[in-house]
mmCIF file of C-alpha atoms in Angstrom:
data_model
loop_
_atom_site.group_PDB
_atom_site.id
_atom_site.type_symbol
_atom_site.label_atom_id
_atom_site.label_comp_id
_atom_site.label_asym_id
_atom_site.label_seq_id
_atom_site.Cartn_x
_atom_site.Cartn_y
_atom_site.Cartn_z
ATOM 1 C CA MET A 1435 0.000 0.000 0.000
ATOM 2 C CA THR A 1436 1.427 3.374 -0.954
ATOM 3 C CA ALA A 1437 1.345 6.409 1.293
ATOM 4 C CA GLU A 1438 -1.375 7.869 -0.901
ATOM 5 C CA GLU A 1439 -3.552 4.853 -0.568
ATOM 6 C CA THR A 1440 -3.061 4.877 3.173
ATOM 7 C CA ALA A 1441 -4.063 8.534 3.279
ATOM 8 C CA ALA A 1442 -7.074 7.873 1.072
ATOM 9 C CA ALA A 1443 -8.154 4.983 3.229
ATOM 10 C CA LEU A 1444 -8.017 6.913 6.500
ATOM 11 C CA PRO A 1445 -11.446 7.067 8.075
ATOM 12 C CA GLY A 1446 -13.030 10.471 7.830
ATOM 13 C CA ALA A 1447 -10.280 11.788 5.582
ATOM 14 C CA SER A 1448 -11.981 14.199 3.261
ATOM 15 C CA ARG A 1449 -11.062 14.062 -0.380
ATOM 16 C CA LYS A 1450 -13.467 16.675 -1.594
ATOM 17 C CA GLY A 1451 -12.778 20.080 -3.023
ATOM 18 C CA GLY A 1452 -9.020 19.682 -2.971
ATOM 19 C CA ILE A 1453 -8.300 21.775 -6.005
ATOM 20 C CA LEU A 1454 -10.701 24.511 -4.911
ATOM 21 C CA LEU A 1455 -9.003 24.731 -1.526
ATOM 22 C CA ALA A 1456 -5.604 24.801 -3.196
ATOM 23 C CA LEU A 1457 -6.802 27.591 -5.474
ATOM 24 C CA LEU A 1458 -8.281 29.488 -2.535
ATOM 25 C CA GLY A 1459 -5.019 29.177 -0.592
ATOM 26 C CA PHE A 1460 -3.088 30.342 -3.623
ATOM 27 C CA LEU A 1461 -5.321 33.391 -4.011
ATOM 28 C CA VAL A 1462 -5.132 34.260 -0.304
ATOM 29 C CA ALA A 1463 -1.336 33.906 -0.192
ATOM 30 C CA GLY A 1464 -0.987 35.878 -3.410
ATOM 31 C CA ALA A 1465 -3.231 38.624 -2.104
ATOM 32 C CA GLY A 1466 -1.262 38.799 1.146
ATOM 33 C CA PHE A 1467 1.962 39.113 -0.801
ATOM 34 C CA ILE A 1468 0.862 41.601 -3.442
ATOM 35 C CA THR A 1469 -1.147 43.929 -1.218
ATOM 36 C CA TYR A 1470 1.892 44.354 1.030
ATOM 37 C CA PHE A 1471 3.621 46.201 -1.799
ATOM 38 C CA THR A 1472 0.607 47.959 -3.285
ATOM 39 C CA VAL A 1473 -2.478 48.793 -1.218
ATOM 40 C CA VAL A 1474 -0.986 48.513 2.267
ATOM 41 C CA PRO A 1475 1.817 51.114 2.012
ATOM 42 C CA ARG A 1476 -0.570 53.602 0.503
ATOM 43 C CA TYR A 1477 -3.504 53.273 2.865
ATOM 44 C CA PHE A 1478 -2.229 51.472 5.952
ATOM 45 C CA PRO A 1479 1.325 52.639 6.703
ATOM 46 C CA GLY A 1480 1.090 51.192 10.215
ATOM 47 C CA LEU A 1481 0.420 47.714 8.836
ATOM 48 C CA ARG A 1482 3.292 48.164 6.436
ATOM 49 C CA ASP A 1483 5.692 49.035 9.225
ATOM 50 C CA SER A 1484 5.001 45.910 11.242
ATOM 51 C CA GLY A 1485 4.202 43.614 8.323
ATOM 52 C CA HIS A 1486 2.762 40.938 10.636
ATOM 53 C CA LEU A 1487 -0.725 40.935 9.138
ATOM 54 C CA ASN A 1488 0.441 40.323 5.573
ATOM 55 C CA VAL A 1489 2.870 37.646 6.721
ATOM 56 C CA ALA A 1490 0.026 35.930 8.585
ATOM 57 C CA ILE A 1491 -2.165 36.069 5.481
ATOM 58 C CA THR A 1492 0.471 34.456 3.272
ATOM 59 C CA LEU A 1493 1.050 31.733 5.883
ATOM 60 C CA LEU A 1494 -2.678 31.092 6.150
ATOM 61 C CA GLY A 1495 -2.930 30.904 2.351
ATOM 62 C CA ALA A 1496 -0.076 28.404 2.154
ATOM 63 C CA PHE A 1497 -1.684 26.331 4.924
ATOM 64 C CA VAL A 1498 -5.034 26.217 3.107
ATOM 65 C CA ALA A 1499 -3.277 25.321 -0.142
ATOM 66 C CA ALA A 1500 -1.466 22.498 1.671
ATOM 67 C CA ILE A 1501 -4.765 21.078 2.952
ATOM 68 C CA GLY A 1502 -6.124 21.364 -0.567
ATOM 69 C CA LEU A 1503 -3.156 19.489 -1.993
ATOM 70 C CA VAL A 1504 -3.517 16.679 0.539
ATOM 71 C CA ARG A 1505 -7.111 16.287 -0.604
ATOM 72 C CA CYS A 1506 -6.038 16.346 -4.242
ATOM 73 C CA PHE A 1507 -3.695 13.457 -3.518
ATOM 74 C CA ARG A 1508 -6.350 11.518 -1.639
ATOM 75 C CA ALA A 1509 -8.771 11.986 -4.511
ATOM 76 C CA ARG A 1510 -5.920 11.410 -6.959
ATOM 77 C CA ARG A 1511 -7.127 14.306 -9.018
ATOM 78 C CA HIS A 1512 -5.525 17.619 -9.925
ATOM 79 C CA ARG A 1513 -2.322 16.570 -8.250
ATOM 80 C CA ILE A 1514 -0.065 18.625 -10.524
ATOM 81 C CA LEU A 1515 -2.178 21.765 -10.566
ATOM 82 C CA GLY A 1516 -2.632 21.495 -6.788
ATOM 83 C CA SER A 1517 1.130 21.206 -6.370
ATOM 84 C CA VAL A 1518 1.645 24.300 -8.457
ATOM 85 C CA PHE A 1519 -0.797 26.238 -6.281
ATOM 86 C CA LEU A 1520 0.916 25.068 -3.108
ATOM 87 C CA ALA A 1521 4.377 25.833 -4.481
ATOM 88 C CA ALA A 1522 3.361 29.369 -5.416
ATOM 89 C CA SER A 1523 1.626 29.967 -2.064
ATOM 90 C CA GLY A 1524 4.586 28.503 -0.220
ATOM 91 C CA LEU A 1525 6.951 30.780 -2.082
ATOM 92 C CA ALA A 1526 4.901 33.826 -1.077
ATOM 93 C CA ALA A 1527 4.817 32.573 2.524
ATOM 94 C CA ILE A 1528 8.610 32.227 2.556
ATOM 95 C CA LEU A 1529 9.632 35.336 0.632
ATOM 96 C CA LEU A 1530 7.422 37.835 2.434
ATOM 97 C CA PRO A 1531 8.613 36.953 5.968
ATOM 98 C CA LEU A 1532 12.170 36.896 4.640
ATOM 99 C CA TYR A 1533 11.711 40.406 3.309
ATOM 100 C CA VAL A 1534 9.819 41.742 6.316
ATOM 101 C CA TYR A 1535 11.891 40.161 9.082
ATOM 102 C CA VAL A 1536 15.345 39.660 7.608
ATOM 103 C CA LEU A 1537 16.240 41.506 4.438
ATOM 104 C CA THR A 1538 15.009 44.935 5.449
ATOM 105 C CA PHE A 1539 17.036 44.814 8.667
ATOM 106 C CA GLN A 1540 20.261 44.629 6.664
ATOM 107 C CA LEU A 1541 21.682 48.039 7.436
ATOM 108 C CA PRO A 1542 25.171 49.318 8.173
ATOM 109 C CA SER A 1543 26.116 50.321 11.690
ATOM 110 C CA ASP A 1544 24.969 53.727 12.861
ATOM 111 C CA GLU A 1545 28.307 54.513 14.501
ATOM 112 C CA GLY A 1546 29.579 56.723 11.732
ATOM 113 C CA VAL A 1547 26.345 58.640 11.309
ATOM 114 C CA VAL A 1548 26.477 62.325 12.255
ATOM 115 C CA ARG A 1549 24.795 62.997 15.586
ATOM 116 C CA SER A 1550 22.511 65.602 17.044
ATOM 117 C CA GLY A 1551 24.524 68.569 18.257
ATOM 118 C CA GLU A 1552 27.095 68.187 15.497
ATOM 119 C CA LYS A 1553 27.453 70.627 12.654
ATOM 120 C CA ALA A 1554 25.578 69.385 9.590
ATOM 121 C CA PRO A 1555 28.192 68.475 6.941
ATOM 122 C CA ALA A 1556 28.069 70.803 3.953
ATOM 123 C CA PHE A 1557 27.242 69.469 0.498
ATOM 124 C CA GLU A 1558 26.397 70.700 -2.946
ATOM 125 C CA LEU A 1559 24.269 68.525 -5.193
ATOM 126 C CA PRO A 1560 22.297 69.044 -8.398
ATOM 127 C CA ASP A 1561 18.537 69.592 -8.153
ATOM 128 C CA PRO A 1562 16.099 68.264 -10.804
ATOM 129 C CA GLU A 1563 16.970 71.181 -13.086
ATOM 130 C CA GLY A 1564 20.652 70.278 -12.823
ATOM 131 C CA LYS A 1565 21.355 73.397 -10.782
ATOM 132 C CA PRO A 1566 23.783 72.840 -7.918
ATOM 133 C CA ARG A 1567 22.192 73.463 -4.527
ATOM 134 C CA ALA A 1568 24.206 73.804 -1.359
ATOM 135 C CA LEU A 1569 23.104 73.318 2.203
ATOM 136 C CA ALA A 1570 24.574 76.775 2.903
ATOM 137 C CA GLU A 1571 21.853 78.393 0.745
ATOM 138 C CA PHE A 1572 19.392 77.651 3.479
ATOM 139 C CA ALA A 1573 21.432 79.044 6.343
ATOM 140 C CA GLY A 1574 19.232 80.836 8.847
ATOM 141 C CA LYS A 1575 16.302 78.493 8.242
ATOM 142 C CA LYS A 1576 15.283 75.228 9.780
ATOM 143 C CA ILE A 1577 15.887 72.378 7.417
ATOM 144 C CA LEU A 1578 14.354 68.958 7.204
ATOM 145 C CA LEU A 1579 16.916 66.880 5.356
ATOM 146 C CA VAL A 1580 15.661 63.528 4.131
ATOM 147 C CA PHE A 1581 17.876 60.762 2.768
ATOM 148 C CA PHE A 1582 16.238 58.112 0.663
ATOM 149 C CA ARG A 1583 17.637 54.648 0.514
ATOM 150 C CA GLY A 1584 18.657 54.572 -3.098
ATOM 151 C CA ALA A 1585 17.115 55.494 -6.363
ATOM 152 C CA TRP A 1586 13.648 56.946 -6.002
ATOM 153 C CA LEU B 1194 6.405 63.834 2.238
ATOM 154 C CA GLN B 1195 4.818 66.141 -0.303
ATOM 155 C CA ALA B 1196 1.436 65.536 1.288
ATOM 156 C CA ARG B 1197 2.691 67.129 4.497
ATOM 157 C CA TYR B 1198 4.950 69.701 2.863
ATOM 158 C CA GLU B 1199 2.784 72.613 3.869
ATOM 159 C CA ASP B 1200 2.851 71.540 7.492
ATOM 160 C CA PHE B 1201 6.632 71.468 7.370
ATOM 161 C CA GLN B 1202 6.683 74.915 5.805
ATOM 162 C CA ALA B 1203 4.290 76.168 8.429
ATOM 163 C CA ALA B 1204 6.794 74.967 11.013
ATOM 164 C CA GLY B 1205 9.283 77.287 9.312
ATOM 165 C CA ALA B 1206 11.313 74.568 7.682
ATOM 166 C CA GLU B 1207 12.744 73.991 4.247
ATOM 167 C CA VAL B 1208 12.550 70.415 3.030
ATOM 168 C CA LEU B 1209 15.485 68.909 1.165
ATOM 169 C CA ALA B 1210 15.442 65.357 -0.128
ATOM 170 C CA VAL B 1211 18.482 63.381 -1.274
ATOM 171 C CA SER B 1212 18.494 60.229 -3.359
ATOM 172 C CA SER B 1213 21.024 58.658 -5.684
ATOM 173 C CA SER B 1214 18.853 58.951 -8.786
ATOM 174 C CA SER B 1215 19.802 61.332 -11.564
ATOM 175 C CA PRO B 1216 18.354 64.853 -11.853
ATOM 176 C CA ASP B 1217 16.312 63.708 -14.867
ATOM 177 C CA GLU B 1218 14.674 60.939 -12.876
ATOM 178 C CA HIS B 1219 13.999 63.349 -10.057
ATOM 179 C CA LYS B 1220 12.335 65.711 -12.464
ATOM 180 C CA LYS B 1221 9.902 62.979 -13.446
ATOM 181 C CA VAL B 1222 9.247 62.022 -9.841
ATOM 182 C CA ALA B 1223 8.831 65.644 -8.803
ATOM 183 C CA GLU B 1224 6.245 66.176 -11.523
ATOM 184 C CA LYS B 1225 4.449 62.981 -10.691
ATOM 185 C CA ILE B 1226 4.064 63.711 -6.981
ATOM 186 C CA GLY B 1227 3.908 67.486 -7.419
ATOM 187 C CA ALA B 1228 6.948 67.976 -5.202
ATOM 188 C CA ARG B 1229 7.568 71.585 -4.256
ATOM 189 C CA PHE B 1230 10.808 70.843 -2.456
ATOM 190 C CA PRO B 1231 14.134 70.153 -4.161
ATOM 191 C CA ILE B 1232 15.090 66.527 -4.630
ATOM 192 C CA LEU B 1233 18.865 66.456 -4.885
ATOM 193 C CA SER B 1234 20.854 63.945 -6.809
ATOM 194 C CA ASP B 1235 23.710 62.265 -4.951
ATOM 195 C CA ALA B 1236 24.783 59.883 -7.687
ATOM 196 C CA GLU B 1237 28.275 59.470 -6.239
ATOM 197 C CA GLY B 1238 27.141 59.150 -2.641
ATOM 198 C CA LYS B 1239 29.112 62.215 -1.520
ATOM 199 C CA ALA B 1240 26.527 63.568 0.894
ATOM 200 C CA MET B 1241 25.631 60.039 1.981
ATOM 201 C CA ARG B 1242 29.273 59.466 2.916
ATOM 202 C CA ALA B 1243 29.589 62.859 4.625
ATOM 203 C CA TYR B 1244 26.625 61.994 6.862
ATOM 204 C CA GLY B 1245 27.870 58.472 7.500
ATOM 205 C CA LEU B 1246 24.888 56.911 5.766
ATOM 206 C CA LEU B 1247 26.511 55.152 2.851
ATOM 207 C CA HIS B 1248 25.559 51.480 2.768
ATOM 208 C CA GLU B 1249 28.618 49.961 1.112
ATOM 209 C CA ASP B 1250 27.667 46.320 0.805
ATOM 210 C CA ALA B 1251 23.918 46.651 0.403
ATOM 211 C CA LEU B 1252 22.133 43.811 -1.318
ATOM 212 C CA LYS B 1253 20.994 45.207 -4.600
ATOM 213 C CA PRO B 1254 20.415 44.080 -8.147
ATOM 214 C CA ALA B 1255 23.635 43.921 -10.165
ATOM 215 C CA SER B 1256 22.089 46.294 -12.700
ATOM 216 C CA PHE B 1257 21.743 48.955 -10.039
ATOM 217 C CA ASP B 1258 25.047 50.757 -9.735
ATOM 218 C CA SER B 1259 23.988 53.856 -7.788
ATOM 219 C CA PRO B 1260 24.962 54.191 -4.144
ATOM 220 C CA VAL B 1261 22.567 53.063 -1.444
ATOM 221 C CA ALA B 1262 22.046 55.012 1.779
ATOM 222 C CA ARG B 1263 20.776 54.094 5.159
ATOM 223 C CA PRO B 1264 17.474 56.021 5.160
ATOM 224 C CA ALA B 1265 17.484 58.920 7.605
ATOM 225 C CA GLU B 1266 15.973 62.283 8.419
ATOM 226 C CA PHE B 1267 17.822 65.183 10.020
ATOM 227 C CA VAL B 1268 16.424 68.360 11.513
ATOM 228 C CA ILE B 1269 18.945 71.163 11.154
ATOM 229 C CA ASP B 1270 18.651 74.583 12.787
ATOM 230 C CA GLY B 1271 19.448 78.019 11.366
ATOM 231 C CA GLU B 1272 23.047 77.774 12.576
ATOM 232 C CA GLY B 1273 23.580 74.563 10.651
ATOM 233 C CA VAL B 1274 23.588 72.377 13.752
ATOM 234 C CA ILE B 1275 21.774 69.051 13.720
ATOM 235 C CA ARG B 1276 18.962 69.175 16.258
ATOM 236 C CA ALA B 1277 17.356 65.821 15.685
ATOM 237 C CA ARG B 1278 18.223 62.649 13.870
ATOM 238 C CA PHE B 1279 15.884 59.867 12.811
ATOM 239 C CA LEU B 1280 17.441 56.539 11.950
ATOM 240 C CA THR B 1281 15.576 53.362 11.322
ATOM 241 C CA ASP B 1282 16.812 49.859 11.971
ATOM 242 C CA ASN B 1283 14.660 48.573 9.146
ATOM 243 C CA TRP B 1284 14.538 50.288 5.799
ATOM 244 C CA ARG B 1285 10.872 49.486 5.330
ATOM 245 C CA VAL B 1286 10.061 51.773 8.237
ATOM 246 C CA ARG B 1287 10.473 55.549 8.055
ATOM 247 C CA ALA B 1288 9.852 58.322 10.535
ATOM 248 C CA ARG B 1289 6.257 59.536 10.572
ATOM 249 C CA PRO B 1290 5.542 63.100 9.441
ATOM 250 C CA GLU B 1291 4.162 63.837 12.927
ATOM 251 C CA GLN B 1292 7.472 62.905 14.558
ATOM 252 C CA LEU B 1293 9.369 65.137 12.164
ATOM 253 C CA LEU B 1294 6.996 68.029 12.759
ATOM 254 C CA GLU B 1295 7.336 67.663 16.489
ATOM 255 C CA ALA B 1296 11.126 67.787 16.180
ATOM 256 C CA LEU B 1297 10.894 70.874 13.963
ATOM 257 C CA GLU B 1298 8.621 72.651 16.388
ATOM 258 C CA ARG B 1299 10.724 71.829 19.416
ATOM 259 C CA PHE B 1300 13.074 74.773 18.930
#
Protein backbone atom coordinates (compact mmCIF):
# COMPACT_ATOMS: atom_id res chain seq x y z
CA MET A 1 0.00 0.00 0.00
CA THR A 2 1.43 3.37 -0.95
CA ALA A 3 1.35 6.41 1.29
CA GLU A 4 -1.38 7.87 -0.90
CA GLU A 5 -3.55 4.85 -0.57
CA THR A 6 -3.06 4.88 3.17
CA ALA A 7 -4.06 8.53 3.28
CA ALA A 8 -7.07 7.87 1.07
CA ALA A 9 -8.15 4.98 3.23
CA LEU A 10 -8.02 6.91 6.50
CA PRO A 11 -11.45 7.07 8.07
CA GLY A 12 -13.03 10.47 7.83
CA ALA A 13 -10.28 11.79 5.58
CA SER A 14 -11.98 14.20 3.26
CA ARG A 15 -11.06 14.06 -0.38
CA LYS A 16 -13.47 16.68 -1.59
CA GLY A 17 -12.78 20.08 -3.02
CA GLY A 18 -9.02 19.68 -2.97
CA ILE A 19 -8.30 21.78 -6.01
CA LEU A 20 -10.70 24.51 -4.91
CA LEU A 21 -9.00 24.73 -1.53
CA ALA A 22 -5.60 24.80 -3.20
CA LEU A 23 -6.80 27.59 -5.47
CA LEU A 24 -8.28 29.49 -2.53
CA GLY A 25 -5.02 29.18 -0.59
CA PHE A 26 -3.09 30.34 -3.62
CA LEU A 27 -5.32 33.39 -4.01
CA VAL A 28 -5.13 34.26 -0.30
CA ALA A 29 -1.34 33.91 -0.19
CA GLY A 30 -0.99 35.88 -3.41
CA ALA A 31 -3.23 38.62 -2.10
CA GLY A 32 -1.26 38.80 1.15
CA PHE A 33 1.96 39.11 -0.80
CA ILE A 34 0.86 41.60 -3.44
CA THR A 35 -1.15 43.93 -1.22
CA TYR A 36 1.89 44.35 1.03
CA PHE A 37 3.62 46.20 -1.80
CA THR A 38 0.61 47.96 -3.29
CA VAL A 39 -2.48 48.79 -1.22
CA VAL A 40 -0.99 48.51 2.27
CA PRO A 41 1.82 51.11 2.01
CA ARG A 42 -0.57 53.60 0.50
CA TYR A 43 -3.50 53.27 2.87
CA PHE A 44 -2.23 51.47 5.95
CA PRO A 45 1.32 52.64 6.70
CA GLY A 46 1.09 51.19 10.22
CA LEU A 47 0.42 47.71 8.84
CA ARG A 48 3.29 48.16 6.44
CA ASP A 49 5.69 49.03 9.22
CA SER A 50 5.00 45.91 11.24
CA GLY A 51 4.20 43.61 8.32
CA HIS A 52 2.76 40.94 10.64
CA LEU A 53 -0.73 40.93 9.14
CA ASN A 54 0.44 40.32 5.57
CA VAL A 55 2.87 37.65 6.72
CA ALA A 56 0.03 35.93 8.58
CA ILE A 57 -2.16 36.07 5.48
CA THR A 58 0.47 34.46 3.27
CA LEU A 59 1.05 31.73 5.88
CA LEU A 60 -2.68 31.09 6.15
CA GLY A 61 -2.93 30.90 2.35
CA ALA A 62 -0.08 28.40 2.15
CA PHE A 63 -1.68 26.33 4.92
CA VAL A 64 -5.03 26.22 3.11
CA ALA A 65 -3.28 25.32 -0.14
CA ALA A 66 -1.47 22.50 1.67
CA ILE A 67 -4.76 21.08 2.95
CA GLY A 68 -6.12 21.36 -0.57
CA LEU A 69 -3.16 19.49 -1.99
CA VAL A 70 -3.52 16.68 0.54
CA ARG A 71 -7.11 16.29 -0.60
CA CYS A 72 -6.04 16.35 -4.24
CA PHE A 73 -3.69 13.46 -3.52
CA ARG A 74 -6.35 11.52 -1.64
CA ALA A 75 -8.77 11.99 -4.51
CA ARG A 76 -5.92 11.41 -6.96
CA ARG A 77 -7.13 14.31 -9.02
CA HIS A 78 -5.52 17.62 -9.93
CA ARG A 79 -2.32 16.57 -8.25
CA ILE A 80 -0.07 18.62 -10.52
CA LEU A 81 -2.18 21.77 -10.57
CA GLY A 82 -2.63 21.50 -6.79
CA SER A 83 1.13 21.21 -6.37
CA VAL A 84 1.65 24.30 -8.46
CA PHE A 85 -0.80 26.24 -6.28
CA LEU A 86 0.92 25.07 -3.11
CA ALA A 87 4.38 25.83 -4.48
CA ALA A 88 3.36 29.37 -5.42
CA SER A 89 1.63 29.97 -2.06
CA GLY A 90 4.59 28.50 -0.22
CA LEU A 91 6.95 30.78 -2.08
CA ALA A 92 4.90 33.83 -1.08
CA ALA A 93 4.82 32.57 2.52
CA ILE A 94 8.61 32.23 2.56
CA LEU A 95 9.63 35.34 0.63
CA LEU A 96 7.42 37.83 2.43
CA PRO A 97 8.61 36.95 5.97
CA LEU A 98 12.17 36.90 4.64
CA TYR A 99 11.71 40.41 3.31
CA VAL A 100 9.82 41.74 6.32
CA TYR A 101 11.89 40.16 9.08
CA VAL A 102 15.35 39.66 7.61
CA LEU A 103 16.24 41.51 4.44
CA THR A 104 15.01 44.94 5.45
CA PHE A 105 17.04 44.81 8.67
CA GLN A 106 20.26 44.63 6.66
CA LEU A 107 21.68 48.04 7.44
CA PRO A 108 25.17 49.32 8.17
CA SER A 109 26.12 50.32 11.69
CA ASP A 110 24.97 53.73 12.86
CA GLU A 111 28.31 54.51 14.50
CA GLY A 112 29.58 56.72 11.73
CA VAL A 113 26.34 58.64 11.31
CA VAL A 114 26.48 62.32 12.26
CA ARG A 115 24.79 63.00 15.59
CA SER A 116 22.51 65.60 17.04
CA GLY A 117 24.52 68.57 18.26
CA GLU A 118 27.10 68.19 15.50
CA LYS A 119 27.45 70.63 12.65
CA ALA A 120 25.58 69.38 9.59
CA PRO A 121 28.19 68.47 6.94
CA ALA A 122 28.07 70.80 3.95
CA PHE A 123 27.24 69.47 0.50
CA GLU A 124 26.40 70.70 -2.95
CA LEU A 125 24.27 68.53 -5.19
CA PRO A 126 22.30 69.04 -8.40
CA ASP A 127 18.54 69.59 -8.15
CA PRO A 128 16.10 68.26 -10.80
CA GLU A 129 16.97 71.18 -13.09
CA GLY A 130 20.65 70.28 -12.82
CA LYS A 131 21.35 73.40 -10.78
CA PRO A 132 23.78 72.84 -7.92
CA ARG A 133 22.19 73.46 -4.53
CA ALA A 134 24.21 73.80 -1.36
CA LEU A 135 23.10 73.32 2.20
CA ALA A 136 24.57 76.78 2.90
CA GLU A 137 21.85 78.39 0.74
CA PHE A 138 19.39 77.65 3.48
CA ALA A 139 21.43 79.04 6.34
CA GLY A 140 19.23 80.84 8.85
CA LYS A 141 16.30 78.49 8.24
CA LYS A 142 15.28 75.23 9.78
CA ILE A 143 15.89 72.38 7.42
CA LEU A 144 14.35 68.96 7.20
CA LEU A 145 16.92 66.88 5.36
CA VAL A 146 15.66 63.53 4.13
CA PHE A 147 17.88 60.76 2.77
CA PHE A 148 16.24 58.11 0.66
CA ARG A 149 17.64 54.65 0.51
CA GLY A 150 18.66 54.57 -3.10
CA ALA A 151 17.12 55.49 -6.36
CA TRP A 152 13.65 56.95 -6.00
CA LEU B 1 6.40 63.83 2.24
CA GLN B 2 4.82 66.14 -0.30
CA ALA B 3 1.44 65.54 1.29
CA ARG B 4 2.69 67.13 4.50
CA TYR B 5 4.95 69.70 2.86
CA GLU B 6 2.78 72.61 3.87
CA ASP B 7 2.85 71.54 7.49
CA PHE B 8 6.63 71.47 7.37
CA GLN B 9 6.68 74.92 5.80
CA ALA B 10 4.29 76.17 8.43
CA ALA B 11 6.79 74.97 11.01
CA GLY B 12 9.28 77.29 9.31
CA ALA B 13 11.31 74.57 7.68
CA GLU B 14 12.74 73.99 4.25
CA VAL B 15 12.55 70.42 3.03
CA LEU B 16 15.49 68.91 1.16
CA ALA B 17 15.44 65.36 -0.13
CA VAL B 18 18.48 63.38 -1.27
CA SER B 19 18.49 60.23 -3.36
CA SER B 20 21.02 58.66 -5.68
CA SER B 21 18.85 58.95 -8.79
CA SER B 22 19.80 61.33 -11.56
CA PRO B 23 18.35 64.85 -11.85
CA ASP B 24 16.31 63.71 -14.87
CA GLU B 25 14.67 60.94 -12.88
CA HIS B 26 14.00 63.35 -10.06
CA LYS B 27 12.34 65.71 -12.46
CA LYS B 28 9.90 62.98 -13.45
CA VAL B 29 9.25 62.02 -9.84
CA ALA B 30 8.83 65.64 -8.80
CA GLU B 31 6.25 66.18 -11.52
CA LYS B 32 4.45 62.98 -10.69
CA ILE B 33 4.06 63.71 -6.98
CA GLY B 34 3.91 67.49 -7.42
CA ALA B 35 6.95 67.98 -5.20
CA ARG B 36 7.57 71.59 -4.26
CA PHE B 37 10.81 70.84 -2.46
CA PRO B 38 14.13 70.15 -4.16
CA ILE B 39 15.09 66.53 -4.63
CA LEU B 40 18.87 66.46 -4.88
CA SER B 41 20.85 63.94 -6.81
CA ASP B 42 23.71 62.26 -4.95
CA ALA B 43 24.78 59.88 -7.69
CA GLU B 44 28.28 59.47 -6.24
CA GLY B 45 27.14 59.15 -2.64
CA LYS B 46 29.11 62.21 -1.52
CA ALA B 47 26.53 63.57 0.89
CA MET B 48 25.63 60.04 1.98
CA ARG B 49 29.27 59.47 2.92
CA ALA B 50 29.59 62.86 4.62
CA TYR B 51 26.62 61.99 6.86
CA GLY B 52 27.87 58.47 7.50
CA LEU B 53 24.89 56.91 5.77
CA LEU B 54 26.51 55.15 2.85
CA HIS B 55 25.56 51.48 2.77
CA GLU B 56 28.62 49.96 1.11
CA ASP B 57 27.67 46.32 0.81
CA ALA B 58 23.92 46.65 0.40
CA LEU B 59 22.13 43.81 -1.32
CA LYS B 60 20.99 45.21 -4.60
CA PRO B 61 20.42 44.08 -8.15
CA ALA B 62 23.63 43.92 -10.17
CA SER B 63 22.09 46.29 -12.70
CA PHE B 64 21.74 48.95 -10.04
CA ASP B 65 25.05 50.76 -9.73
CA SER B 66 23.99 53.86 -7.79
CA PRO B 67 24.96 54.19 -4.14
CA VAL B 68 22.57 53.06 -1.44
CA ALA B 69 22.05 55.01 1.78
CA ARG B 70 20.78 54.09 5.16
CA PRO B 71 17.47 56.02 5.16
CA ALA B 72 17.48 58.92 7.60
CA GLU B 73 15.97 62.28 8.42
CA PHE B 74 17.82 65.18 10.02
CA VAL B 75 16.42 68.36 11.51
CA ILE B 76 18.94 71.16 11.15
CA ASP B 77 18.65 74.58 12.79
CA GLY B 78 19.45 78.02 11.37
CA GLU B 79 23.05 77.77 12.58
CA GLY B 80 23.58 74.56 10.65
CA VAL B 81 23.59 72.38 13.75
CA ILE B 82 21.77 69.05 13.72
CA ARG B 83 18.96 69.18 16.26
CA ALA B 84 17.36 65.82 15.68
CA ARG B 85 18.22 62.65 13.87
CA PHE B 86 15.88 59.87 12.81
CA LEU B 87 17.44 56.54 11.95
CA THR B 88 15.58 53.36 11.32
CA ASP B 89 16.81 49.86 11.97
CA ASN B 90 14.66 48.57 9.15
CA TRP B 91 14.54 50.29 5.80
CA ARG B 92 10.87 49.49 5.33
CA VAL B 93 10.06 51.77 8.24
CA ARG B 94 10.47 55.55 8.05
CA ALA B 95 9.85 58.32 10.53
CA ARG B 96 6.26 59.54 10.57
CA PRO B 97 5.54 63.10 9.44
CA GLU B 98 4.16 63.84 12.93
CA GLN B 99 7.47 62.90 14.56
CA LEU B 100 9.37 65.14 12.16
CA LEU B 101 7.00 68.03 12.76
CA GLU B 102 7.34 67.66 16.49
CA ALA B 103 11.13 67.79 16.18
CA LEU B 104 10.89 70.87 13.96
CA GLU B 105 8.62 72.65 16.39
CA ARG B 106 10.72 71.83 19.42
CA PHE B 107 13.07 74.77 18.93
